[in-house]
Amino acid sequence: MILDLTITIQPNEEGKKNIIEKKLHAALSETLKQNKIEIPAQDFDFKFVKKSIDARHGRQKFILRYKAFTKNELEKLERKIVWKNADTSCGAKKVLIVGSGPAGLFAALRFLENGIQPVIIERGKATSERKRDIAQISTRGIVDGDSNYCFGEGGAGTFSDGKLFTRSTKRGDVEKILRIFCEFGADEKILTDSHAHIGTDRLPKIVNAMREKIISLGGEIYFGMRCVDFLIENFSGEKIVKGIRAVQVESNEEKEFFGDAVLLATGHSACDIYEQIAKISGESLEAKTFALGVRVEHPRTLIDKIQFHGKSDSNLGAAEYRLTSQVEGRGVYTFCMCPGGFVVPSATENEQIVLNGMSCAKRNSPWSNSAIVVETRPEDIPQKFFEQAEEADAAALASLYFRRWIEHETFLHGEPPYQKAPAQLLKDFLREKPSRDFPKVSYTPGIVSSRLDEWLPVQIASHLKEGIKEFDKKMRGFICEEAVLLAIETRTSTPVRILRNRETFECAGISRLYPCGEGSGYSGGIVSSAMDGENAAQAALRKLLVE
C-alpha cells in the first residue's frame, strides 16, 4: 500500500530528523484511522516526494510531501530504467532525430530502451565550442546562426537556467524525466523541490553525459549539420519521409541521412524548418497563439522582501513570483522568472535582438528578472505579413514573419551592430517619458535608452501597461524606481504548430515524420519537451516494432 502524506514545518525545523519523523508518524496514524486501514503504522516506511515554500501572511513555512509505503511497494517507487545496446547490424531499424534538445535526447534514450539505433543530427556545436560562440554575442555582438543560446547541444535550455517545473503532468511521466536527469548527474533535490531547476552552470555536463551514454550504446550524433531538406517518397498519393539532406555548416558539404522514421525536435527558433515543411505540405502547418513582450529586471533583494513580506532568510533562497492578468480579452503574464539570475542575448541571426533569462544553480546574482508578455493571436498580425506568407504558400507563417520583423526592429532601436538592448525604466514606460539614469543591469552587452512605449506595437505596449498596473496591485512594490524594462522577449513559444495525428504522432501531411518538442507547437519547457520526445518515440516504436 502507498499513502500520500503532507506535513508542515518551520524553517528552523528543516533538517531536524526527530521533529520530522514525529510529525510523519502522527500524519500516518491519522490517515490510517480516517481511512479505516488496519495495517500497523510500523509496517510503513517513508519516501520524501516534494518540498514547497508557503510565505503567505508573512509567516514562512515549508510544506513537505511524502509517500508512506509498505515494504512490498518499494520497487514501484524506485523504478529502474534499462538502456540496451543499439542493434547496428545490416537491415536493423534506425531512427533519425533532428535536434539535440530535451525532446531529441530523451527520444534517443527511449529508442535505446528498445535497442533501436538513434542518429542525432544537430545544426549547432557541442557545449564546449558552443560556449565560445555564445560569449562572442556579448563581447563582439556577433551571432552565429547555427551555434548560439538556442541552437547547439542540449538545445535552448542548456544555457538558460534549466527550469524543470511543468504543469503538463498528464502528458507523461514527470518523475521518470527527473530521474533520468539524476542518472546523468543532476542533484537529487530536483526530485523533491516544487520549482526545481538545474542551473546553467551544471546543465552542460549533464547533457554531455547523456551524449556519451547514447554514443556508448551505439547511437550516433553529428554536430554542425543543418537539415536543409526532407527526402520524400510519394506512394499511392501519400508523402513518406525516408531521410533528410543536411549541410555541414563549416564546409558547406552536403550529406544524406536515411532512416525508418524521422523525429523532428528542432526547437521554437528554427524558422527554416517551417519553411521547408511549407514547401512539401503547407497544409501541415497552422498559426497558433504565442506571446510577445519585454524582460523586467529588479534588484533581487527587493523581490525577496516583497515575497517574504519584509523578511529574508537564507534557507528560503531567492524569491520567485508568477503574475497574470486579463486586459481586453488578452492574457498578460510573467514567464520564465529567473530569481537571482541574468538577462541574456538569445538572437539566432545577426541584426536581431531577442532576450531570455537564466540563473546559475545557486541563484545568487544581485538581480531577479522575468519576461512580461502579451498573448498574441493570428488576428493581431498586420496584413502585410499574411501577404508575405502567401508567397511561401503557407498562411501559417505570417506570425513567424511578424516575429522576425519585431526582432529586427528591436535591433535597430538598440545600438547596431552590437547587441545592446533598448531599455526604459518601468516607471517611465508607464509615464510615457524617456529614461536618463539607469541602475546597473545584468545584461552584459549593455542597454540603450529607448522609448519602448512609442515603438512597440500598440497592442503590445498598451496591454503591457495595464497588465503591469494589475501586477502591482497583487505584488505591491513591483512598480518601483529600480525596475528596468528591456526589449524584446519573443521566444516563449513558437507561433507555428506542425499538425500531427493524435494517435500516431505523425505529421498530418507527411508519414513517418514525427514533430515533437517546442518546435512542434505541442510543448514548452524542458520537462514537457522531454516527455513529448518520449511520447513521439513511443509512437514511432509502435510502428517500427511490428514491421
Coordinates of C-alpha atoms in Angstrom, one line a residue:
M1 CA 0.0 0.0 0.0
I2 CA 1.1 3.6 -0.8
L3 CA -0.3 6.6 1.0
D4 CA 0.2 10.3 0.4
L5 CA 1.2 12.4 3.5
T6 CA 1.7 16.1 3.9
I7 CA 3.3 17.9 6.9
T8 CA 4.2 21.5 7.7
I9 CA 7.5 22.6 9.4
Q10 CA 9.1 25.9 10.3
P11 CA 12.3 27.0 8.6
N12 CA 14.3 26.3 11.8
E13 CA 13.0 22.8 11.9
E14 CA 14.3 21.8 8.4
G15 CA 16.8 19.0 8.7
K16 CA 15.8 18.1 12.3
K17 CA 15.1 14.4 11.8
N18 CA 13.4 13.7 15.1
I19 CA 10.9 16.5 14.7
I20 CA 10.0 15.5 11.1
E21 CA 9.7 11.8 12.0
K22 CA 7.4 12.7 14.9
K23 CA 5.1 14.7 12.6
L24 CA 5.2 12.0 9.9
H25 CA 4.1 9.3 12.3
A26 CA 1.3 11.5 13.6
A27 CA 0.1 12.2 10.0
L28 CA 0.3 8.5 9.1
S29 CA -1.7 7.4 12.2
E30 CA -4.4 10.0 11.4
T31 CA -4.5 8.9 7.7
L32 CA -4.8 5.2 8.7
K33 CA -7.6 6.0 11.2
Q34 CA -9.6 8.2 8.8
N35 CA -9.4 5.5 6.0
K36 CA -10.1 2.6 8.4
I37 CA -6.9 0.9 7.4
E38 CA -5.8 -1.8 9.8
I39 CA -2.2 -2.2 8.7
P40 CA 0.1 -1.3 11.7
A41 CA 2.0 2.1 11.3
Q42 CA 5.3 0.4 12.0
D43 CA 4.9 -1.6 8.7
F44 CA 5.3 1.6 6.7
D45 CA 8.4 3.4 5.5
F46 CA 8.6 7.0 4.2
K47 CA 9.8 8.4 0.9
F48 CA 10.3 12.2 0.6
V49 CA 8.5 13.5 -2.5
K50 CA 8.3 17.3 -2.7
K51 CA 9.1 20.5 -0.8
S52 CA 7.5 23.8 -1.3
I53 CA 7.5 27.2 0.5
D54 CA 4.5 29.0 1.8
A55 CA 5.3 32.6 2.6
R56 CA 1.8 34.0 2.8
H57 CA 0.8 36.4 5.5
G58 CA 4.5 37.0 6.4
R59 CA 4.9 33.6 8.0
Q60 CA 7.3 31.4 6.1
K61 CA 6.9 27.6 6.4
F62 CA 7.8 24.5 4.4
I63 CA 5.2 22.1 3.1
L64 CA 6.7 18.6 2.8
R65 CA 5.0 15.8 1.0
Y66 CA 5.9 12.1 1.5
K67 CA 4.9 8.7 0.3
A68 CA 4.2 6.2 3.1
F69 CA 4.6 2.6 1.7
T70 CA 4.7 -0.9 2.9
K71 CA 7.8 -2.9 2.1
N72 CA 6.4 -4.7 -0.9
E73 CA 5.7 -1.4 -2.7
L74 CA 9.3 -0.1 -2.7
E75 CA 10.1 -1.4 -6.2
K76 CA 7.2 0.6 -7.6
L77 CA 8.6 3.8 -6.1
E78 CA 12.1 3.2 -7.4
R79 CA 11.6 2.3 -11.0
K80 CA 14.9 1.4 -12.8
I81 CA 15.5 2.4 -16.4
V82 CA 17.4 0.0 -18.6
W83 CA 19.0 1.0 -21.8
K84 CA 20.2 -1.5 -24.4
N85 CA 23.0 -1.6 -27.0
A86 CA 21.6 -0.5 -30.3
D87 CA 21.3 -3.1 -33.0
T88 CA 23.5 -1.7 -35.7
S89 CA 23.6 -4.8 -37.9
C90 CA 22.7 -4.6 -41.6
G91 CA 19.0 -4.2 -42.0
A92 CA 18.3 -3.2 -38.4
K93 CA 15.9 -0.3 -37.7
K94 CA 17.4 3.2 -37.5
V95 CA 15.7 6.5 -36.5
L96 CA 16.9 10.0 -37.4
I97 CA 16.4 12.7 -34.8
V98 CA 16.8 16.3 -36.0
G99 CA 17.8 18.4 -32.9
S100 CA 19.6 17.5 -29.7
G101 CA 17.4 19.5 -27.2
P102 CA 15.5 17.7 -24.4
A103 CA 12.9 16.3 -26.9
G104 CA 15.7 14.9 -29.1
L105 CA 17.9 13.5 -26.3
F106 CA 15.0 11.9 -24.4
A107 CA 13.6 10.4 -27.6
A108 CA 17.0 8.9 -28.3
L109 CA 17.2 7.3 -24.8
R110 CA 13.6 6.0 -25.3
F111 CA 14.7 4.2 -28.5
L112 CA 17.7 2.8 -26.7
E113 CA 15.4 1.2 -24.1
N114 CA 14.3 -1.0 -27.1
G115 CA 17.7 -1.4 -28.7
I116 CA 16.8 0.9 -31.7
Q117 CA 19.7 3.0 -33.0
P118 CA 19.1 6.8 -32.8
V119 CA 21.1 9.1 -35.2
I120 CA 21.0 12.7 -34.0
I121 CA 21.7 15.5 -36.5
E122 CA 22.4 18.8 -34.7
R123 CA 23.0 22.1 -36.6
G124 CA 24.9 23.6 -33.6
K125 CA 28.0 22.7 -31.8
A126 CA 28.9 20.6 -28.7
T127 CA 28.6 22.6 -25.5
S128 CA 32.4 23.3 -25.1
E129 CA 32.5 25.0 -28.5
R130 CA 29.1 26.5 -28.2
K131 CA 30.2 28.4 -25.1
R132 CA 32.7 30.3 -27.2
D133 CA 30.1 31.3 -29.8
I134 CA 27.7 32.4 -27.0
A135 CA 30.5 34.6 -25.4
Q136 CA 31.1 36.5 -28.6
I137 CA 27.5 37.5 -28.8
S138 CA 28.0 39.7 -25.7
T139 CA 31.6 40.7 -26.3
R140 CA 31.5 41.4 -30.1
G141 CA 27.8 41.5 -31.0
I142 CA 28.3 38.6 -33.4
V143 CA 25.6 35.9 -33.7
D144 CA 26.5 32.5 -35.2
G145 CA 23.2 31.5 -36.9
D146 CA 23.9 27.8 -36.0
S147 CA 25.6 28.0 -32.6
N148 CA 24.0 30.3 -30.0
Y149 CA 21.8 30.3 -27.0
C150 CA 19.0 28.5 -29.0
F151 CA 21.0 26.1 -31.2
G152 CA 23.5 23.5 -30.2
E153 CA 24.0 20.5 -27.9
G154 CA 21.2 20.4 -25.3
G155 CA 19.0 23.0 -27.1
A156 CA 17.8 26.3 -25.8
G157 CA 17.6 25.2 -22.2
T158 CA 21.2 24.3 -21.7
F159 CA 22.4 27.8 -21.2
S160 CA 19.1 29.2 -20.0
D161 CA 18.7 28.1 -16.4
G162 CA 17.4 24.5 -16.7
K163 CA 13.9 25.1 -15.1
L164 CA 12.2 21.8 -14.6
F165 CA 8.7 22.9 -13.4
T166 CA 5.8 21.9 -15.6
R167 CA 2.1 21.9 -15.4
S168 CA 1.9 19.3 -18.2
T169 CA 1.7 16.4 -15.7
K170 CA -0.8 14.4 -17.7
R171 CA 1.3 14.3 -20.8
G172 CA 3.9 11.8 -19.5
D173 CA 5.9 10.6 -16.5
V174 CA 7.4 13.7 -15.0
E175 CA 9.2 11.7 -12.3
K176 CA 10.9 9.5 -14.9
I177 CA 12.3 12.5 -16.7
L178 CA 13.7 13.9 -13.4
R179 CA 15.2 10.5 -12.5
I180 CA 16.9 10.4 -15.9
F181 CA 18.4 13.8 -15.2
C182 CA 19.6 12.5 -11.8
E183 CA 21.1 9.4 -13.5
F184 CA 23.3 11.8 -15.6
G185 CA 24.4 14.0 -12.7
A186 CA 21.7 16.3 -11.6
D187 CA 21.2 17.0 -7.9
E188 CA 18.6 14.7 -6.4
K189 CA 16.9 17.7 -4.9
I190 CA 15.2 18.2 -8.3
L191 CA 13.0 15.2 -7.3
T192 CA 11.6 17.0 -4.3
D193 CA 11.8 20.8 -4.9
S194 CA 8.5 22.1 -6.1
H195 CA 10.1 24.5 -8.6
A196 CA 13.2 22.5 -9.3
H197 CA 15.9 23.8 -11.6
I198 CA 19.4 22.5 -12.5
G199 CA 21.3 25.7 -13.2
T200 CA 23.0 26.8 -16.4
D201 CA 26.4 26.2 -14.8
R202 CA 25.6 22.5 -14.2
L203 CA 23.3 21.5 -17.1
P204 CA 26.0 21.3 -19.8
K205 CA 27.8 18.5 -18.0
I206 CA 24.6 16.6 -17.7
V207 CA 23.9 17.0 -21.4
N208 CA 27.4 15.8 -22.2
A209 CA 26.9 12.7 -20.0
M210 CA 23.7 11.9 -22.0
R211 CA 25.5 12.3 -25.3
E212 CA 28.3 9.9 -24.1
K213 CA 25.7 7.3 -23.0
I214 CA 23.9 7.5 -26.3
I215 CA 27.2 7.0 -28.2
S216 CA 28.4 4.2 -25.9
L217 CA 25.2 2.2 -26.7
G218 CA 25.7 2.6 -30.5
G219 CA 23.8 5.8 -31.2
E220 CA 25.4 8.4 -33.4
I221 CA 25.5 12.2 -33.1
Y222 CA 26.5 14.6 -35.8
F223 CA 27.2 18.2 -34.8
G224 CA 27.4 21.2 -37.2
M225 CA 25.0 19.5 -39.6
R226 CA 22.0 21.7 -40.6
C227 CA 18.9 20.0 -42.1
V228 CA 18.1 21.7 -45.4
D229 CA 15.6 19.3 -46.9
F230 CA 13.5 16.3 -46.3
L231 CA 13.8 13.2 -48.6
I232 CA 10.3 12.4 -49.6
E233 CA 8.9 9.4 -51.4
N234 CA 5.4 9.5 -52.9
F235 CA 3.5 6.2 -52.6
S236 CA -0.1 6.0 -53.7
G237 CA -0.6 9.7 -53.1
E238 CA 1.0 9.5 -49.6
K239 CA 4.1 11.5 -48.8
I240 CA 6.6 9.4 -46.8
V241 CA 9.8 10.8 -45.4
K242 CA 12.8 8.5 -46.0
G243 CA 15.5 10.7 -44.6
I244 CA 17.0 14.2 -44.7
R245 CA 19.6 16.2 -46.6
A246 CA 21.9 18.1 -44.3
V247 CA 24.7 20.6 -44.9
Q248 CA 28.0 20.7 -42.9
V249 CA 27.9 24.3 -41.7
E250 CA 31.6 24.9 -41.9
S251 CA 32.5 23.2 -45.2
N252 CA 29.0 23.5 -46.9
E253 CA 29.3 19.9 -47.9
E254 CA 26.0 18.1 -48.3
K255 CA 25.2 14.7 -46.9
E256 CA 22.1 12.5 -47.0
F257 CA 20.9 10.5 -44.0
F258 CA 18.3 7.7 -44.3
G259 CA 16.2 6.1 -41.6
D260 CA 13.0 4.2 -40.9
A261 CA 11.5 7.3 -39.2
V262 CA 12.5 11.0 -38.7
L263 CA 11.8 12.7 -35.3
L264 CA 11.8 16.5 -35.7
A265 CA 13.0 18.1 -32.5
T266 CA 14.4 21.4 -33.8
G267 CA 13.0 23.9 -31.2
H268 CA 11.0 27.1 -31.3
S269 CA 13.6 29.1 -33.2
A270 CA 14.3 27.0 -36.3
C271 CA 12.3 29.2 -38.8
D272 CA 13.9 27.5 -41.8
I273 CA 12.4 24.1 -40.8
Y274 CA 8.8 25.5 -41.0
E275 CA 9.6 26.9 -44.4
Q276 CA 10.9 23.5 -45.6
I277 CA 7.7 21.8 -44.4
A278 CA 5.7 24.6 -46.1
K279 CA 7.2 23.6 -49.5
I280 CA 6.3 20.0 -49.1
S281 CA 3.0 20.2 -47.2
G282 CA 1.8 23.7 -46.3
E283 CA -1.5 22.3 -45.0
S284 CA 0.5 20.6 -42.2
L285 CA 1.2 24.0 -40.6
E286 CA -1.2 26.2 -38.6
A287 CA -0.8 29.5 -36.9
K288 CA -1.1 29.4 -33.1
T289 CA -1.3 31.8 -30.2
F290 CA 2.1 32.9 -28.9
A291 CA 3.4 35.8 -26.8
L292 CA 5.5 39.0 -27.2
G293 CA 6.8 41.4 -24.6
V294 CA 9.8 42.5 -22.6
R295 CA 12.1 41.5 -19.8
V296 CA 11.7 43.2 -16.4
E297 CA 14.6 43.3 -14.0
H298 CA 14.5 44.2 -10.3
P299 CA 17.1 44.1 -7.5
R300 CA 16.9 40.6 -6.1
T301 CA 16.7 41.9 -2.5
L302 CA 13.6 44.0 -3.4
I303 CA 11.8 40.9 -4.8
D304 CA 12.8 38.9 -1.8
K305 CA 11.4 41.5 0.6
I306 CA 8.1 41.7 -1.3
Q307 CA 7.6 38.0 -1.5
F308 CA 8.8 37.2 2.0
H309 CA 6.9 40.2 3.5
G310 CA 9.9 42.2 4.5
K311 CA 11.8 39.3 5.9
S312 CA 14.8 37.5 4.5
D313 CA 16.0 34.0 5.3
S314 CA 18.9 32.3 3.6
N315 CA 17.0 29.0 3.9
L316 CA 14.4 30.3 1.6
G317 CA 16.7 31.2 -1.3
A318 CA 15.9 33.8 -3.9
A319 CA 12.1 34.6 -4.2
E320 CA 10.1 33.7 -7.2
Y321 CA 6.8 35.1 -8.5
R322 CA 4.2 34.4 -11.1
L323 CA 1.7 37.1 -12.1
T324 CA -1.2 37.0 -14.6
S325 CA -4.0 39.3 -15.6
Q326 CA -6.5 39.8 -18.4
V327 CA -6.5 43.0 -20.4
E328 CA -9.3 43.4 -23.0
G329 CA -9.5 39.7 -23.6
R330 CA -5.8 39.2 -23.9
G331 CA -3.6 37.4 -21.3
V332 CA -0.7 39.4 -19.9
Y333 CA 1.6 37.3 -17.7
T334 CA 5.1 36.7 -16.4
F335 CA 7.1 33.9 -17.9
C336 CA 10.4 32.2 -17.2
M337 CA 11.0 34.1 -14.0
C338 CA 14.7 33.9 -13.0
P339 CA 15.4 34.6 -9.3
G340 CA 19.0 35.6 -8.7
G341 CA 19.6 35.5 -12.4
F342 CA 20.7 37.3 -15.5
V343 CA 19.1 38.6 -18.8
V344 CA 20.9 37.1 -21.8
P345 CA 21.0 37.7 -25.6
S346 CA 19.2 34.9 -27.4
A347 CA 19.2 36.0 -31.1
T348 CA 19.7 33.3 -33.7
E349 CA 20.6 35.8 -36.5
N350 CA 22.6 38.9 -36.9
E351 CA 20.6 42.2 -36.9
Q352 CA 18.0 41.0 -34.4
I353 CA 17.7 41.2 -30.7
V354 CA 16.0 38.6 -28.6
L355 CA 16.2 38.3 -24.8
N356 CA 15.9 35.4 -22.4
G357 CA 16.7 34.8 -18.7
M358 CA 18.8 32.3 -16.9
S359 CA 20.2 31.5 -13.4
C360 CA 23.1 29.5 -12.0
A361 CA 22.3 26.7 -9.6
K362 CA 22.8 28.9 -6.5
R363 CA 20.5 31.7 -7.9
N364 CA 22.7 34.3 -6.1
S365 CA 23.1 37.1 -8.6
P366 CA 22.1 40.7 -7.4
W367 CA 19.1 40.7 -9.9
S368 CA 15.8 38.9 -10.5
N369 CA 14.2 39.1 -13.9
S370 CA 11.2 37.8 -15.7
A371 CA 9.5 38.1 -19.1
I372 CA 6.3 40.1 -19.2
V373 CA 4.4 39.0 -22.3
V374 CA 1.1 39.6 -24.0
E375 CA -1.0 36.9 -25.6
T376 CA -0.8 37.4 -29.4
R377 CA -3.2 35.7 -31.7
P378 CA -3.1 35.3 -35.5
E379 CA -5.8 38.0 -35.9
D380 CA -3.4 40.5 -34.3
I381 CA -0.8 40.1 -37.1
P382 CA -0.7 43.0 -39.7
Q383 CA -1.9 42.1 -43.2
K384 CA 1.5 42.7 -44.8
F385 CA 2.9 39.6 -43.1
F386 CA 0.0 37.4 -44.5
E387 CA 0.8 38.7 -47.9
Q388 CA 4.4 37.6 -47.4
A389 CA 3.3 34.2 -46.2
E390 CA 1.1 33.8 -49.3
E391 CA 4.3 33.9 -51.4
A392 CA 5.5 30.9 -49.4
D393 CA 2.2 29.1 -49.9
A394 CA 1.7 28.8 -46.1
A395 CA -0.6 31.4 -44.4
A396 CA 0.5 29.9 -41.0
L397 CA 4.0 31.6 -41.5
A398 CA 2.6 35.1 -41.1
S399 CA 3.1 35.1 -37.4
L400 CA 6.6 33.9 -37.9
Y401 CA 7.4 36.7 -40.3
F402 CA 5.9 39.2 -37.8
R403 CA 8.1 37.8 -35.0
R404 CA 11.2 38.1 -37.3
W405 CA 10.3 41.7 -38.1
I406 CA 9.8 42.9 -34.5
E407 CA 13.2 41.3 -33.5
H408 CA 14.9 43.3 -36.3
E409 CA 13.1 46.5 -35.3
T410 CA 14.4 45.9 -31.7
F411 CA 17.9 45.6 -33.1
L412 CA 17.5 49.0 -34.9
H413 CA 16.3 50.6 -31.7
G414 CA 19.4 49.2 -29.8
E415 CA 22.9 50.1 -30.9
P416 CA 23.7 48.4 -34.2
P417 CA 25.8 46.4 -35.0
Y418 CA 26.1 45.4 -31.3
Q419 CA 23.6 43.5 -29.1
K420 CA 22.9 46.5 -26.9
A421 CA 19.2 46.2 -25.9
P422 CA 16.7 49.1 -26.0
A423 CA 15.6 49.8 -22.4
Q424 CA 13.3 52.0 -20.4
L425 CA 12.7 52.4 -16.7
L426 CA 9.4 50.7 -15.8
K427 CA 8.0 53.9 -14.3
D428 CA 9.0 55.9 -17.4
F429 CA 7.3 53.3 -19.6
L430 CA 4.1 53.9 -17.7
R431 CA 4.6 57.7 -17.7
E432 CA 5.5 57.7 -21.4
K433 CA 8.7 59.6 -21.0
P434 CA 12.4 58.9 -21.8
S435 CA 14.7 57.4 -19.2
R436 CA 18.0 59.0 -18.4
D437 CA 19.7 57.3 -15.4
F438 CA 19.6 53.5 -15.2
P439 CA 20.7 51.3 -12.4
K440 CA 23.3 48.6 -13.2
V441 CA 21.7 45.7 -15.1
S442 CA 22.7 42.1 -15.6
Y443 CA 22.6 42.2 -19.4
T444 CA 26.3 42.2 -20.3
P445 CA 26.1 43.6 -23.9
G446 CA 24.6 46.7 -22.3
I447 CA 21.5 48.8 -22.8
V448 CA 20.4 51.9 -24.8
S449 CA 17.8 54.3 -23.5
S450 CA 14.7 53.9 -25.8
R451 CA 11.1 54.9 -25.8
L452 CA 9.6 51.4 -25.7
D453 CA 6.2 52.9 -25.2
E454 CA 6.5 54.6 -28.6
W455 CA 7.7 51.9 -31.0
L456 CA 6.5 48.7 -29.6
P457 CA 3.3 47.6 -31.5
V458 CA 0.3 49.4 -29.9
Q459 CA -1.5 46.3 -28.8
I460 CA 1.6 45.1 -27.0
A461 CA 2.6 48.4 -25.3
S462 CA -1.0 49.2 -24.2
H463 CA -1.6 45.7 -22.8
L464 CA 1.7 45.7 -21.0
K465 CA 0.9 49.0 -19.3
E466 CA -2.4 47.8 -18.0
G467 CA -1.1 44.4 -17.0
I468 CA 1.8 45.8 -15.1
K469 CA -0.6 48.1 -13.1
E470 CA -2.5 45.0 -12.2
F471 CA 0.6 43.2 -11.1
D472 CA 1.5 46.0 -8.7
K473 CA -1.9 45.5 -7.0
K474 CA -1.1 41.8 -6.4
M475 CA 2.6 42.4 -5.6
R476 CA 3.0 45.9 -4.0
G477 CA 6.3 47.4 -4.9
F478 CA 6.6 45.7 -8.3
I479 CA 6.4 49.2 -9.9
C480 CA 9.5 51.0 -8.5
E481 CA 12.3 53.3 -9.4
E482 CA 14.8 50.4 -9.8
A483 CA 12.8 48.3 -12.2
V484 CA 14.1 48.3 -15.8
L485 CA 12.3 47.0 -19.0
L486 CA 14.5 45.5 -21.7
A487 CA 13.3 44.6 -25.2
I488 CA 12.4 42.2 -26.6
E489 CA 11.1 38.8 -25.5
T490 CA 9.6 36.8 -28.4
R491 CA 10.6 33.1 -27.9
T492 CA 8.3 32.0 -25.1
S493 CA 6.9 29.5 -27.7
T494 CA 6.6 29.0 -31.4
P495 CA 4.0 30.9 -33.4
V496 CA 3.5 27.9 -35.7
R497 CA 2.3 24.4 -35.0
I498 CA 3.1 21.4 -37.1
L499 CA -0.1 19.4 -37.2
R500 CA 0.1 15.8 -36.2
N501 CA -2.1 12.8 -35.8
R502 CA -3.2 12.4 -32.1
E503 CA -2.7 8.7 -32.1
T504 CA 0.3 8.1 -34.3
F505 CA 2.1 11.5 -33.6
E506 CA 3.0 11.6 -37.3
C507 CA 2.9 14.9 -39.2
A508 CA -0.6 15.3 -40.7
G509 CA 0.7 15.5 -44.3
I510 CA 4.0 13.5 -44.1
S511 CA 4.1 9.9 -42.9
R512 CA 6.9 8.7 -40.7
L513 CA 7.8 12.3 -39.7
Y514 CA 7.3 12.9 -36.0
P515 CA 7.3 16.5 -34.9
C516 CA 7.9 16.9 -31.2
G517 CA 9.2 19.3 -28.6
E518 CA 8.8 23.1 -28.6
G519 CA 9.2 23.4 -32.3
S520 CA 6.2 21.2 -32.9
G521 CA 4.0 23.6 -31.1
Y522 CA 2.8 21.0 -28.6
S523 CA 5.2 21.6 -25.6
G524 CA 7.0 24.4 -23.8
G525 CA 9.9 24.0 -21.4
I526 CA 12.5 21.3 -20.7
V527 CA 10.3 18.7 -19.0
S528 CA 7.3 18.9 -21.2
S529 CA 9.5 18.8 -24.3
A530 CA 11.4 15.7 -22.9
M531 CA 8.0 14.0 -22.3
D532 CA 6.8 15.0 -25.8
G533 CA 10.0 13.5 -27.2
E534 CA 9.4 10.3 -25.3
N535 CA 5.8 10.2 -26.5
A536 CA 6.8 10.7 -30.1
A537 CA 9.5 8.0 -29.8
Q538 CA 6.9 5.6 -28.3
A539 CA 4.5 6.3 -31.1
A540 CA 7.3 5.6 -33.7
L541 CA 8.2 2.4 -31.8
R542 CA 4.7 1.1 -32.1
K543 CA 5.0 1.2 -35.9
L544 CA 8.7 0.1 -36.1
L545 CA 8.4 -2.9 -33.8
V546 CA 5.6 -4.5 -35.8
E547 CA 7.1 -4.1 -39.2

